[in-house]
Amino acid sequence: MTLHCAVSGLSRPRLTLCEHCAFWRKLSGRKHVTNPDLGRRSVTLQHRPGWSQKPNYKGGIKLMRKRKGAQAQWDENAKLVDSGKKPSMLTILESRGFVNSIAGDRDALDKLMNEKRIGAYAGVDPTAPSLHVGHLLPFMALFWLHIHGYHAVTLLGGSTSKVGDPTGRLTSRERQHSSIQKANMISMHLQMKKLWVSVVKYAQRHGYQKEWSWRRELVNNNAWWNSLPWIEVLRTIGQSMRLGTMLGRDTVQKRLESGDGMSFAEFTYPIMQAYDWWHMYMTKGVQLQIGGSDQFGNIVAGIDVIKYAKENHHDPTIKEEKLSADMVPYGLTVPLLTTASGAKFGKSAGNAVWLDPEMTTPFELYQFFLRSSDTDVERYLKLFTFIPLGTIEQIMSDHMSSPSRRTAQHILAREFVEMIHGIDVAKATEAQHRSLFRNQTAEPSAQPSDSTMSNSLNTNAPQANRFAAPSPNVTLPRSLVVDQPMSRVLYAAGLVASRSEGHRLTVNQGAYVGCVPQGGGGMMDQLTFSPVKSFFPSVTKDYIIEGDLIILRVGKWKVKVVKIVEDEDFEKQGLDAPGWKEFKRAKEMADASSAEARDETVARQS
């Protein structure tokens, strides 16, 4: 059990003294101290070595003042909403077209969101190395909540992706190799971190200045599923999942009648999704789940699970006779992004527009939104930008006066690219497009120049070889990685221009290698990086994850997820890598020399 200090906000295990709580105990004369602003319990027990011996009372009091100030500001905003001087958060989402349906009472949710900074989450399973445009609508709603002060949680389904969501599918998903699953999870984790940073900067340009009270988290459900006994899941929520209801769902019925049937693993996917919400509801106060309209059934099931588990839990400290109004869970679904023919955008449909610049370049992303029809562009401006509604009306008025100029489409494309890739890339992409169409003979290069890409690379590692650009995922032969100096591995992965450049980078500790956290399972819950040092070549194998994966990083965002295969398989696939041919020739010459030496030794002995 983890308890929380009412002053510092830090979490500590049960048998740990918090000096701040000891301080407040002296003032109040009570063992248990409750801070009404936090609604959390704190406890004072025996001190554990390693925590600060001297409590920073001044810092704790400052934190309390910040919390009180933020709450006072929230209460003042609630009064403006109640008086009709400002729109409520739910009204803002509705006016921009985010609300397809609400699971629960609409007015009760509106009232709750006005009175309380509720937690909300949207999730995605990393079944591909990148998000695509179709994924973004639930996250756009989450971004809006975040910049208005709500607690935003992004859930990465490291565990649920191994099962696969059957919603809307007539066939089972193709099974992915574990190394591909790991690579996808790592790539998407880094992409989500980078996307959040870019979105906050984009919001600031539209007047949403970052406040101290803004909170966001990126979590992976591996964090609990990897150590969670299945019997505990059944004990907690199994009784609430009625078999008749689960069998009656459209997805199950269609698979049984028209598809190839459904596996037990897929059938249990809604149980896993519901438990994810229950876990975050209890640990993070997440009361709102946001998803696509095809997720409405799973969201409703999650609401039923939370209500049942809260009122029937085997732990008496969790069980409540009746769920209080301010802790009721709700769901919100956004409309699905579809093509003009009504087909869903996505990887399975084969029409995904990726957010990774190495899978869909910024120029192609710009072109995608530039091709938006006049009937869709206003809706997209509301959904995919932070432009105020009044400004959008003016944009559309100007656009309709001369539709052939595609003014609204250009604004939409530039704004979207800026939100995803940053303002420098957006400006470069727009200039590239205009240059291309002013001079039709110009080379339609899809990537902005390196000077405009804010990729935070270490200056010791220019991206200068032809293997560096195509993909964040690369495949290398085992002999080019195992027992090799890290400078050679960096060069082979395409992260540096030469081996000497890789050596200088390792000396300056400008390159990093992904590590499995100590004590963790085979697959990390969080990705941690350590600086690469000039260690012995034999140490390189210690950083290989589960025998076939190594993750390398240069600078802040440039990452290569390296899949390691046997040399024979590498050759059969017709693959190549920087330095591979030279390495192979040198190895063949060394093997030949060794064979000659053995023959001479045998001849002398005979």
Tab-separated table of C-alpha atoms in Angstrom, residues 225 227-239:
chain	number	residue	atom	x	y	z
A	225	TRP	CA	-0.203	-6.743	-15.941
A	227	SER	CA	2.976	-8.733	-12.017
A	228	LEU	CA	-0.794	-9.164	-11.693
A	229	PRO	CA	-2.168	-12.642	-10.878
A	230	TRP	CA	-5.102	-13.464	-13.147
A	231	ILE	CA	-6.998	-14.790	-10.145
A	232	GLU	CA	-6.907	-11.279	-8.659
A	233	VAL	CA	-8.523	-9.903	-11.829
A	234	LEU	CA	-11.300	-12.487	-11.674
A	235	ARG	CA	-11.766	-11.907	-7.971
A	236	THR	CA	-12.036	-8.134	-8.387
A	237	ILE	CA	-14.086	-7.686	-11.559
A	238	GLY	CA	-14.955	-11.158	-12.866
A	239	GLN	CA	-18.355	-11.308	-11.175
